[in-house]
CSV table of C-alpha atoms and ligand atoms in Angstrom, one decimal:
chain,number,residue,atom,x,y,z
A,1,UNK,CA,108.8,164.4,83.9
A,2,UNK,CA,108.7,167.2,86.2
A,3,UNK,CA,112.5,166.9,87.3
A,4,UNK,CA,111.4,164.8,90.3
A,5,UNK,CA,109.4,162.0,88.8
A,6,UNK,CA,108.9,160.4,85.2
A,7,UNK,CA,105.2,159.6,84.6
A,8,UNK,CA,104.7,156.2,83.4
A,9,UNK,CA,101.0,155.2,83.6
A,10,UNK,CA,100.6,151.3,83.6
A,11,UNK,CA,104.4,151.2,84.4
A,12,UNK,CA,104.8,150.4,80.6
A,13,UNK,CA,108.5,151.4,80.7
A,14,UNK,CA,109.3,150.9,84.5
A,15,UNK,CA,111.3,148.0,85.9
A,16,UNK,CA,109.7,147.4,89.3
A,17,UNK,CA,112.5,144.9,90.6
A,18,UNK,CA,115.2,142.5,89.7
A,19,UNK,CA,114.1,139.0,89.3
A,20,UNK,CA,115.6,135.5,88.7
A,21,UNK,CA,112.4,133.8,88.2
A,22,UNK,CA,110.8,134.2,84.6
A,23,UNK,CA,112.3,135.6,81.5
A,24,UNK,CA,110.4,136.7,78.6
A,25,UNK,CA,111.2,138.4,75.4
A,26,UNK,CA,108.2,140.0,73.8
A,27,UNK,CA,109.8,140.5,70.2
A,28,UNK,CA,110.8,136.8,69.9
A,29,UNK,CA,107.9,135.1,71.8
A,30,UNK,CA,110.2,133.7,74.3
A,31,UNK,CA,109.2,132.6,77.8
A,32,UNK,CA,111.3,130.7,80.3
A,33,UNK,CA,110.9,129.7,84.0
A,34,UNK,CA,114.2,129.7,85.7
A,35,UNK,CA,115.9,129.3,82.2
A,36,UNK,CA,113.7,126.3,80.9
A,37,UNK,CA,111.9,127.1,77.8
A,38,UNK,CA,108.1,126.8,78.4
A,39,UNK,CA,107.6,124.6,75.4
A,40,UNK,CA,109.9,122.0,77.1
A,41,UNK,CA,108.2,122.3,80.4
A,42,UNK,CA,104.8,122.1,79.2
A,43,UNK,CA,106.0,118.8,77.3
A,44,UNK,CA,108.1,117.3,79.8
A,45,UNK,CA,107.2,118.4,83.3
A,46,UNK,CA,104.2,118.1,85.5
A,47,UNK,CA,102.6,121.1,87.4
A,48,UNK,CA,103.8,120.4,90.8
A,49,UNK,CA,107.5,120.1,89.5
A,50,UNK,CA,107.0,123.3,87.9
A,51,UNK,CA,105.7,124.8,91.1
A,52,UNK,CA,109.0,123.6,92.9
A,53,UNK,CA,111.1,125.0,90.1
A,54,UNK,CA,109.4,128.4,90.2
A,55,UNK,CA,109.4,128.8,93.9
A,56,UNK,CA,113.0,127.4,94.9
A,57,UNK,CA,114.7,127.8,91.5
A,58,UNK,CA,115.9,124.3,90.6
A,59,UNK,CA,113.8,121.3,89.2
A,60,UNK,CA,113.4,119.0,92.3
A,61,UNK,CA,115.0,115.6,92.6
A,62,UNK,CA,112.6,112.6,92.9
A,63,UNK,CA,113.0,112.7,96.7
A,64,UNK,CA,112.6,116.4,96.9
A,65,UNK,CA,109.4,116.3,94.7
A,66,UNK,CA,108.1,113.6,97.1
A,67,UNK,CA,108.8,115.5,100.1
A,68,UNK,CA,107.1,118.5,98.6
A,69,UNK,CA,104.1,116.8,97.9
A,70,UNK,CA,103.9,115.2,101.1
A,71,UNK,CA,104.3,118.2,103.0
A,72,UNK,CA,101.4,119.7,101.0
A,73,UNK,CA,99.2,116.8,101.4
A,74,UNK,CA,99.8,117.2,105.1
A,75,UNK,CA,98.3,120.7,105.0
A,76,UNK,CA,95.4,120.0,102.9
A,77,UNK,CA,92.7,120.2,105.5
A,78,UNK,CA,90.6,123.3,105.3
A,79,UNK,CA,89.0,124.2,108.8
A,80,UNK,CA,85.1,123.2,108.5
A,81,UNK,CA,84.2,126.6,109.8
A,82,UNK,CA,85.5,128.1,106.4
A,83,UNK,CA,82.3,126.3,104.9
A,84,UNK,CA,80.2,128.7,107.1
A,85,UNK,CA,81.7,131.7,105.0
A,86,UNK,CA,81.2,129.9,101.9
A,87,UNK,CA,77.6,129.1,102.9
A,88,UNK,CA,77.1,133.1,103.1
A,89,UNK,CA,77.6,133.6,99.6
A,90,UNK,CA,74.7,133.5,97.0
A,91,UNK,CA,75.1,130.7,94.6
A,92,UNK,CA,75.4,133.4,91.9
A,93,UNK,CA,78.5,134.9,93.6
A,94,UNK,CA,81.3,134.9,91.1
A,95,UNK,CA,84.0,132.4,92.0
A,96,UNK,CA,86.8,134.8,91.8
A,97,UNK,CA,85.1,137.1,94.4
A,98,UNK,CA,84.6,134.0,96.7
A,99,UNK,CA,88.0,132.9,96.1
A,100,UNK,CA,89.7,136.1,97.2
A,101,UNK,CA,87.5,136.3,100.3
A,102,UNK,CA,88.1,132.6,101.3
A,103,UNK,CA,91.9,133.1,100.7
A,104,UNK,CA,92.1,136.1,102.9
A,105,UNK,CA,89.7,134.2,105.4
A,106,UNK,CA,92.3,131.5,105.5
A,107,UNK,CA,94.5,133.9,107.4
A,108,UNK,CA,92.2,133.8,110.3
A,109,UNK,CA,92.4,130.0,110.4
A,110,UNK,CA,96.3,130.0,110.0
A,111,UNK,CA,97.7,132.9,112.3
A,112,UNK,CA,101.0,131.3,112.3
A,113,UNK,CA,101.3,131.9,108.5
A,114,UNK,CA,100.7,135.7,109.0
A,115,UNK,CA,104.0,137.4,109.8
A,116,UNK,CA,106.7,135.1,108.3
A,117,UNK,CA,110.3,136.2,108.2
A,118,UNK,CA,112.5,133.1,108.1
A,119,UNK,CA,112.6,130.9,105.1
A,120,UNK,CA,111.5,128.1,107.3
A,121,UNK,CA,108.2,129.8,108.2
A,122,UNK,CA,108.0,130.8,104.5
A,123,UNK,CA,108.1,127.4,103.4
A,124,UNK,CA,105.3,126.3,106.0
A,125,UNK,CA,103.1,129.1,104.8
A,126,UNK,CA,103.8,128.1,101.0
A,127,UNK,CA,103.0,124.5,101.4
A,128,UNK,CA,99.6,125.5,103.2
A,129,UNK,CA,98.4,127.8,100.5
A,130,UNK,CA,99.6,125.1,97.6
A,131,UNK,CA,97.5,122.6,99.7
A,132,UNK,CA,94.4,124.8,100.5
A,133,UNK,CA,93.9,126.9,97.5
A,134,UNK,CA,92.8,123.9,95.2
A,135,UNK,CA,90.4,122.8,97.9
A,136,UNK,CA,88.8,126.3,98.0
A,137,UNK,CA,88.7,126.4,94.5
A,138,UNK,CA,87.0,123.0,94.2
A,139,UNK,CA,84.6,123.8,97.0
A,140,UNK,CA,83.7,127.2,95.5
A,141,UNK,CA,82.6,125.2,92.3
A,142,UNK,CA,80.7,122.4,94.2
A,143,UNK,CA,78.9,124.9,96.5
A,144,UNK,CA,77.6,126.8,93.2
A,145,UNK,CA,76.4,123.4,91.8
A,146,UNK,CA,74.9,122.3,95.1
A,147,UNK,CA,77.2,119.2,95.3
A,148,UNK,CA,78.8,117.9,98.6
A,149,UNK,CA,82.2,119.4,99.5
A,150,UNK,CA,84.8,117.0,100.2
A,151,UNK,CA,88.5,116.1,99.5
A,152,UNK,CA,90.0,114.2,96.8
A,153,UNK,CA,92.2,111.1,97.7
A,154,UNK,CA,95.6,110.6,99.4
A,155,UNK,CA,97.1,108.7,96.7
A,156,UNK,CA,96.4,111.2,94.0
A,157,UNK,CA,98.7,113.6,92.3
A,158,UNK,CA,98.3,117.3,92.9
A,159,UNK,CA,96.2,118.1,89.8
A,160,UNK,CA,94.5,114.8,89.9
A,161,UNK,CA,93.3,115.4,93.4
A,162,UNK,CA,92.0,118.8,92.3
A,163,UNK,CA,90.1,117.4,89.4
A,164,UNK,CA,88.5,114.7,91.9
A,165,UNK,CA,87.5,117.4,94.3
A,166,UNK,CA,85.8,119.2,91.4
A,167,UNK,CA,84.2,116.4,89.4
A,168,UNK,CA,83.7,113.4,91.9
A,169,UNK,CA,80.0,112.1,91.9
A,170,UNK,CA,77.9,112.7,94.8
A,171,UNK,CA,78.3,108.8,95.8
A,172,UNK,CA,82.2,109.7,95.9
A,173,UNK,CA,83.0,107.8,92.6
A,174,UNK,CA,85.6,109.5,90.1
A,175,UNK,CA,87.5,108.0,87.3
A,176,UNK,CA,90.5,109.8,86.1
A,177,UNK,CA,90.6,110.5,82.4
A,178,UNK,CA,94.2,110.7,81.4
A,179,UNK,CA,93.5,113.1,78.6
A,180,UNK,CA,91.8,115.5,80.8
A,181,UNK,CA,94.5,115.3,83.4
A,182,UNK,CA,97.3,115.8,81.0
A,183,UNK,CA,95.7,118.8,79.3
A,184,UNK,CA,94.9,120.4,82.7
A,185,UNK,CA,98.5,119.8,83.9
A,186,UNK,CA,99.7,121.3,80.7
A,187,UNK,CA,97.5,124.4,80.9
A,188,UNK,CA,98.4,125.0,84.7
A,189,UNK,CA,102.2,125.1,83.7
A,190,UNK,CA,101.5,127.5,80.9
A,191,UNK,CA,99.8,130.0,83.4
A,192,UNK,CA,102.4,129.5,86.3
A,193,UNK,CA,104.1,132.7,86.0
A,194,UNK,CA,104.7,135.8,83.8
A,195,UNK,CA,107.1,138.1,85.3
A,196,UNK,CA,105.6,141.4,86.5
A,197,UNK,CA,102.1,141.2,85.0
A,198,UNK,CA,99.3,143.2,86.9
A,199,UNK,CA,98.3,140.4,89.5
A,200,UNK,CA,101.9,139.5,90.3
A,201,UNK,CA,103.0,143.2,90.7
A,202,UNK,CA,99.9,143.4,93.0
A,203,UNK,CA,101.1,140.4,95.0
A,204,UNK,CA,104.7,142.0,95.3
A,205,UNK,CA,103.5,145.4,96.3
A,206,UNK,CA,100.9,144.1,99.0
A,207,UNK,CA,103.7,141.7,100.2
A,208,UNK,CA,106.2,144.7,100.2
A,209,UNK,CA,104.4,146.1,103.2
A,210,UNK,CA,105.0,142.8,105.0
A,211,UNK,CA,101.4,141.8,104.9
A,212,UNK,CA,101.4,137.9,104.9
A,213,UNK,CA,101.6,135.5,102.0
A,214,UNK,CA,97.8,134.4,102.0
A,215,UNK,CA,96.5,138.2,101.8
A,216,UNK,CA,99.0,139.1,99.4
A,217,UNK,CA,97.6,136.1,97.2
A,218,UNK,CA,94.1,137.2,98.0
A,219,UNK,CA,95.0,140.6,96.5
A,220,UNK,CA,96.5,138.8,93.5
A,221,UNK,CA,93.3,136.9,92.8
A,222,UNK,CA,91.4,140.2,92.9
A,223,UNK,CA,93.8,142.0,90.3
A,224,UNK,CA,93.6,138.8,88.1
A,225,UNK,CA,89.7,138.9,87.9
A,226,UNK,CA,89.6,141.9,85.7
A,227,UNK,CA,88.6,141.3,82.1
A,228,UNK,CA,91.7,143.1,80.7
A,229,UNK,CA,93.9,140.4,82.7
A,230,UNK,CA,92.8,137.0,83.7
A,231,UNK,CA,89.2,137.5,83.5
A,232,UNK,CA,89.7,137.6,79.7
A,233,UNK,CA,89.5,133.9,79.3
A,234,UNK,CA,86.0,134.0,80.4
A,235,UNK,CA,85.2,137.0,78.3
A,236,UNK,CA,86.7,135.3,75.2
A,237,UNK,CA,84.3,132.4,75.5
A,238,UNK,CA,81.6,134.9,76.1
A,239,UNK,CA,82.5,136.8,73.1
A,240,UNK,CA,82.7,133.8,70.9
A,241,UNK,CA,79.3,132.6,72.0
A,242,UNK,CA,77.9,136.0,71.3
A,243,UNK,CA,79.3,136.0,67.7
A,244,UNK,CA,78.0,132.5,67.3
A,245,UNK,CA,74.5,133.6,68.4
A,246,UNK,CA,74.8,136.4,66.0
A,247,UNK,CA,75.3,134.0,63.0
A,248,UNK,CA,79.0,133.9,63.3
A,249,UNK,CA,79.4,137.3,61.6
A,250,UNK,CA,83.2,137.7,62.7
A,251,UNK,CA,83.5,140.8,60.4
A,252,UNK,CA,81.0,142.6,62.3
A,253,UNK,CA,82.8,142.0,65.6
A,254,UNK,CA,86.2,142.9,64.1
A,255,UNK,CA,84.6,146.3,63.0
A,256,UNK,CA,83.3,146.9,66.4
A,257,UNK,CA,86.8,146.2,67.9
A,258,UNK,CA,88.5,148.7,65.7
A,259,UNK,CA,85.8,151.5,66.3
A,260,UNK,CA,87.1,153.9,68.6
A,261,UNK,CA,83.7,155.0,69.9
A,262,UNK,CA,82.8,151.3,70.7
A,263,UNK,CA,84.1,150.0,74.0
A,264,UNK,CA,84.1,146.4,72.7
A,265,UNK,CA,87.5,144.9,72.4
A,266,UNK,CA,88.6,141.6,70.8
A,267,UNK,CA,89.0,139.7,74.1
A,268,UNK,CA,92.2,137.3,74.1
A,269,UNK,CA,94.0,139.6,71.7
A,270,UNK,CA,96.8,141.9,72.4
A,271,UNK,CA,99.5,141.8,75.1
A,272,UNK,CA,101.7,144.6,76.8
A,273,UNK,CA,104.8,142.8,76.2
A,274,UNK,CA,104.3,140.2,73.3
A,275,UNK,CA,104.5,142.4,70.2
A,276,UNK,CA,104.6,139.0,68.3
A,277,UNK,CA,102.8,135.9,69.0
A,278,UNK,CA,102.4,134.5,72.7
A,279,UNK,CA,104.2,131.3,72.9
A,280,UNK,CA,101.6,130.0,75.3
A,281,UNK,CA,98.7,130.8,72.8
A,282,UNK,CA,100.7,128.7,70.2
A,283,UNK,CA,100.8,125.6,72.4
A,284,UNK,CA,97.5,126.0,73.7
A,285,UNK,CA,95.9,126.3,70.1
A,286,UNK,CA,97.7,123.0,69.3
A,287,UNK,CA,96.5,121.3,72.4
A,288,UNK,CA,93.0,122.5,71.8
A,289,UNK,CA,92.6,120.6,68.5
A,290,UNK,CA,94.3,117.5,70.0
A,291,UNK,CA,92.1,117.5,73.1
A,292,UNK,CA,88.9,117.9,71.3
A,293,UNK,CA,89.9,115.2,68.9
A,294,UNK,CA,91.0,112.7,71.7
A,295,UNK,CA,87.7,113.4,73.5
A,296,UNK,CA,85.8,113.0,70.3
A,297,UNK,CA,84.3,116.5,70.8
A,298,UNK,CA,84.0,119.3,68.5
A,299,UNK,CA,83.2,122.9,69.5
A,300,UNK,CA,82.1,125.4,66.8
A,301,UNK,CA,83.3,128.3,68.7
A,302,UNK,CA,86.8,127.0,68.0
A,303,UNK,CA,86.2,127.7,64.4
A,304,UNK,CA,85.0,131.1,64.9
A,305,UNK,CA,88.1,131.7,67.1
A,306,UNK,CA,90.3,130.3,64.3
A,307,UNK,CA,88.5,132.6,61.7
A,308,UNK,CA,88.9,135.7,64.0
A,309,UNK,CA,92.7,135.1,64.3
A,310,UNK,CA,93.0,134.8,60.7
A,311,UNK,CA,91.2,137.8,60.0
A,312,UNK,CA,93.3,139.8,62.6
A,313,UNK,CA,96.4,138.7,61.2
A,314,UNK,CA,95.4,140.0,57.8
A,315,UNK,CA,93.9,143.3,59.2
A,316,UNK,CA,95.9,146.6,59.2
A,317,UNK,CA,94.4,147.8,62.5
A,318,UNK,CA,95.6,144.6,64.3
A,319,UNK,CA,99.0,144.3,62.5
A,320,UNK,CA,99.9,147.9,63.0
A,321,UNK,CA,99.2,147.6,66.7
A,322,UNK,CA,100.9,144.1,66.9
A,323,UNK,CA,97.6,142.5,68.3
A,324,UNK,CA,98.0,138.5,68.5
A,325,UNK,CA,96.1,136.0,70.3
A,326,UNK,CA,97.2,135.8,74.0
A,327,UNK,CA,97.1,132.9,76.5
A,328,UNK,CA,93.5,133.6,77.1
A,329,UNK,CA,92.2,133.3,73.6
A,330,UNK,CA,92.3,129.5,73.2
A,331,UNK,CA,92.4,128.4,76.8
A,332,UNK,CA,88.7,128.7,77.4
A,333,UNK,CA,88.0,126.1,74.5
A,334,UNK,CA,90.1,123.6,76.4
A,335,UNK,CA,88.7,124.1,79.9
A,336,UNK,CA,85.2,123.8,78.3
A,337,UNK,CA,86.3,120.5,76.7
A,338,UNK,CA,87.5,119.5,80.1
A,339,UNK,CA,84.0,120.0,81.9
A,340,UNK,CA,85.1,123.2,83.5
A,341,UNK,CA,82.1,125.9,83.4
A,342,UNK,CA,83.0,129.3,82.1
A,343,UNK,CA,82.8,130.9,85.6
A,344,UNK,CA,85.6,128.7,86.7
A,345,UNK,CA,87.8,129.7,84.0
A,346,UNK,CA,89.6,132.5,85.7
A,347,UNK,CA,89.8,130.6,89.0
A,348,UNK,CA,91.7,127.9,86.8
A,349,UNK,CA,94.0,130.8,85.7
A,350,UNK,CA,94.5,131.5,89.6
A,351,UNK,CA,95.1,128.1,90.3
A,352,UNK,CA,98.0,127.9,87.5
A,353,UNK,CA,99.5,131.4,88.6
A,354,UNK,CA,99.5,130.5,92.3
A,355,UNK,CA,103.3,129.2,92.2
A,356,UNK,CA,104.3,132.1,90.3
A,357,UNK,CA,102.7,134.5,92.7
A,358,UNK,CA,104.1,132.4,95.5
A,359,UNK,CA,107.8,132.5,93.8
A,360,UNK,CA,107.7,136.2,93.3
A,361,UNK,CA,106.3,137.1,96.9
A,362,UNK,CA,109.2,134.9,98.3
A,363,UNK,CA,111.7,136.6,96.2
A,364,UNK,CA,110.6,140.0,97.0
A,365,UNK,CA,110.8,139.1,100.7
A,366,UNK,CA,114.3,137.2,100.6
A,367,UNK,CA,115.5,140.2,98.6
A,368,UNK,CA,114.1,142.5,101.3
A,369,UNK,CA,112.8,144.9,98.6
A,370,UNK,CA,111.5,148.2,100.1
A,371,UNK,CA,108.0,148.9,100.6
A,372,UNK,CA,106.4,149.8,97.2
A,373,UNK,CA,105.5,153.4,97.1
A,374,UNK,CA,105.4,155.3,93.7
A,375,UNK,CA,105.2,158.9,93.3
A,376,UNK,CA,102.9,161.1,91.0
A,377,UNK,CA,102.7,164.3,89.0
A,378,UNK,CA,100.4,166.6,91.0
A,379,UNK,CA,97.8,168.4,88.8
A,380,UNK,CA,95.3,169.6,91.3
A,381,UNK,CA,94.4,172.9,92.8
A,382,UNK,CA,97.1,175.1,94.1
A,383,UNK,CA,96.8,176.3,97.8
A,384,UNK,CA,93.2,177.7,98.8
A,385,UNK,CA,91.6,178.9,102.1
A,386,UNK,CA,89.0,177.1,103.7
A,387,UNK,CA,85.4,178.7,103.2
A,388,UNK,CA,82.8,178.0,106.1
A,389,UNK,CA,79.7,176.3,104.6
A,390,UNK,CA,77.6,179.2,105.4
A,391,UNK,CA,79.6,181.3,102.8
A,392,UNK,CA,79.5,178.4,100.1
B,401,SDX,C1,96.8,138.6,80.3
B,401,SDX,O1,100.9,141.1,81.4
B,401,SDX,C2,100.7,139.9,81.3
B,401,SDX,O2,101.7,139.0,81.2
B,401,SDX,C3,99.2,139.2,81.5
B,401,SDX,C4,99.2,137.9,81.1
B,401,SDX,C5,99.8,137.0,82.1
B,401,SDX,O3,100.2,135.9,81.8
B,401,SDX,O4,99.8,137.4,83.3
B,401,SDX,O5,99.7,137.6,80.0
B,401,SDX,C6,97.7,137.5,81.0
B,401,SDX,O6,96.2,139.3,81.1
B,401,SDX,C7,96.7,138.5,78.8
B,401,SDX,C8,95.8,139.7,78.4
B,401,SDX,C9,94.2,139.3,78.6
B,401,SDX,N1,93.6,140.5,78.1
B,401,SDX,C10,92.7,140.6,77.0
B,401,SDX,O7,92.7,139.6,76.2
B,401,SDX,C11,91.9,141.8,77.1
B,401,SDX,C12,91.9,142.3,75.6
B,401,SDX,N2,93.4,143.0,75.4
B,401,SDX,C13,93.6,144.3,75.6
B,401,SDX,O8,92.6,144.8,76.6
B,401,SDX,C14,95.0,144.7,75.6
B,401,SDX,O9,95.7,144.4,74.7
B,401,SDX,C15,95.8,144.4,76.9
B,401,SDX,C16,95.2,144.8,78.1
B,401,SDX,C17,96.3,143.0,76.8
B,401,SDX,C18,97.2,145.3,76.8
B,401,SDX,O10,96.9,146.6,76.9
B,401,SDX,P1,98.0,147.8,76.7
B,401,SDX,O11,99.2,147.1,76.4
B,401,SDX,O12,97.7,148.9,77.7
B,401,SDX,O13,97.6,148.3,75.2
B,401,SDX,P2,96.5,149.3,75.0
B,401,SDX,O14,95.2,149.2,75.6
B,401,SDX,O15,97.3,150.7,75.2
B,401,SDX,O16,96.3,149.3,73.4
B,401,SDX,C19,97.2,149.6,72.2
B,401,SDX,C20,96.3,149.9,71.1
B,401,SDX,C21,95.0,150.9,71.4
B,401,SDX,O17,94.6,151.4,70.2
B,401,SDX,P3,95.1,152.8,70.0
B,401,SDX,O18,94.6,153.7,71.1
B,401,SDX,O19,96.8,153.1,69.8
B,401,SDX,O20,94.5,153.2,68.6
B,401,SDX,O21,95.9,148.6,70.5
B,401,SDX,C22,94.5,148.7,70.8
B,401,SDX,C23,94.0,149.8,71.7
B,401,SDX,O22,92.7,150.3,71.6
B,401,SDX,N3,94.0,147.5,71.3
B,401,SDX,C24,92.9,146.7,71.0
B,401,SDX,C25,92.9,145.5,71.8
B,401,SDX,N4,94.1,145.4,72.4
B,401,SDX,C26,94.7,146.6,72.3
B,401,SDX,N5,92.0,147.0,70.1
B,401,SDX,C27,91.1,145.9,70.1
B,401,SDX,N6,91.1,144.7,70.6
B,401,SDX,C28,91.8,144.6,71.6
B,401,SDX,N7,92.1,143.3,72.2
């Protein structure tokens, strides 16, 4: 503090806003969306219902949900010219970079969604991005695989439609697997919002300048990409694979994670707020076991993950720092079992977090929040005179 501002790097102790969307208690491992416990929603709701709940504050009636889904389906076309932008990327481009670009490109194809002030215009922009983002995510994957880009099917549910766009055969055939659909729906619900995390704060601060919804979401995708945030779900699997390659020597990696001079961190561990378990990790860990069993698969990196968790829970370094598995630690095990490739793990996080970003952006705009503009403590040079280059 210098009497004017209190320095708070990473905003560890700063409340950026008042919000009525998500409540979490880091000590007790509680997470609720609009007052509903995540455990109940993961069990009993579907992802589109949770999108509606987060954005509008109430669980929808049957009619409201049907209208919401129809309004989304009516907007599911993506301008064919967006494919030309997609064509410009090398196949090796990371899908998060492609998705952030294509989401900001959507602005050009939907000019009416740029400066929205009325709730009605916000609703139009909201159903557009909910409709088009899954298409962009599926197309990004299909392009990378050299597969045709197309749409799902009119009669399908929101998540089922996404799965069909991702995995339909080149001849158009697709058979829904209920286990895969249910597992993905649950994962997306568990990722849907998490109060003022890095990417959501990014969406809010970009939106606070009254930049439009789509470009704010594009900024959120960029922030989520980082390996300390949503990118961790990809980094966890890469870490587990490396440990497997290395003969499953978890002790060596635990030592690396504790070594101050080693930049290696145990990916999927630790959390800014949860200083106990992450309630989402508990649900996902259980779901990982049942999904693998139902699909008749096993994944030897799951055993490595469980061994790491067990060791960390008994290790002073981790216990002292209250480092537990977070949402990203087990999610990749399920994505992989669902046939989703590792480079699409963080895009799946983005698909899940989309309604949360939208809800938080909408709340920020409806509450007429001021433009975000933090201060600093200046530690640079005091006043000094310019010296012409000849004299330097
Ligand atoms: C998500 O905020 C959210 O809600 C995010 C999220 C959401 O839903 O939006 O929950 C999603 O991003 C989950 C987190 C995914 N990231 C990872 O799994 C990456 C690995 N985790 C860490 O980088 C870290 O734990 C963070 C980023 C999650 C939290 O960082 P903090 O709160 O800034 O904590 P810190 O870096 O100050 O660490 C505190 C101490 C340090 O040791 P000391 O300097 O005190 O000796 O714990 C150590 C750190 O070195 N530490 C770790 C560690 N995490 C923290 N040491 C080894 N391995 C780790 N994973």
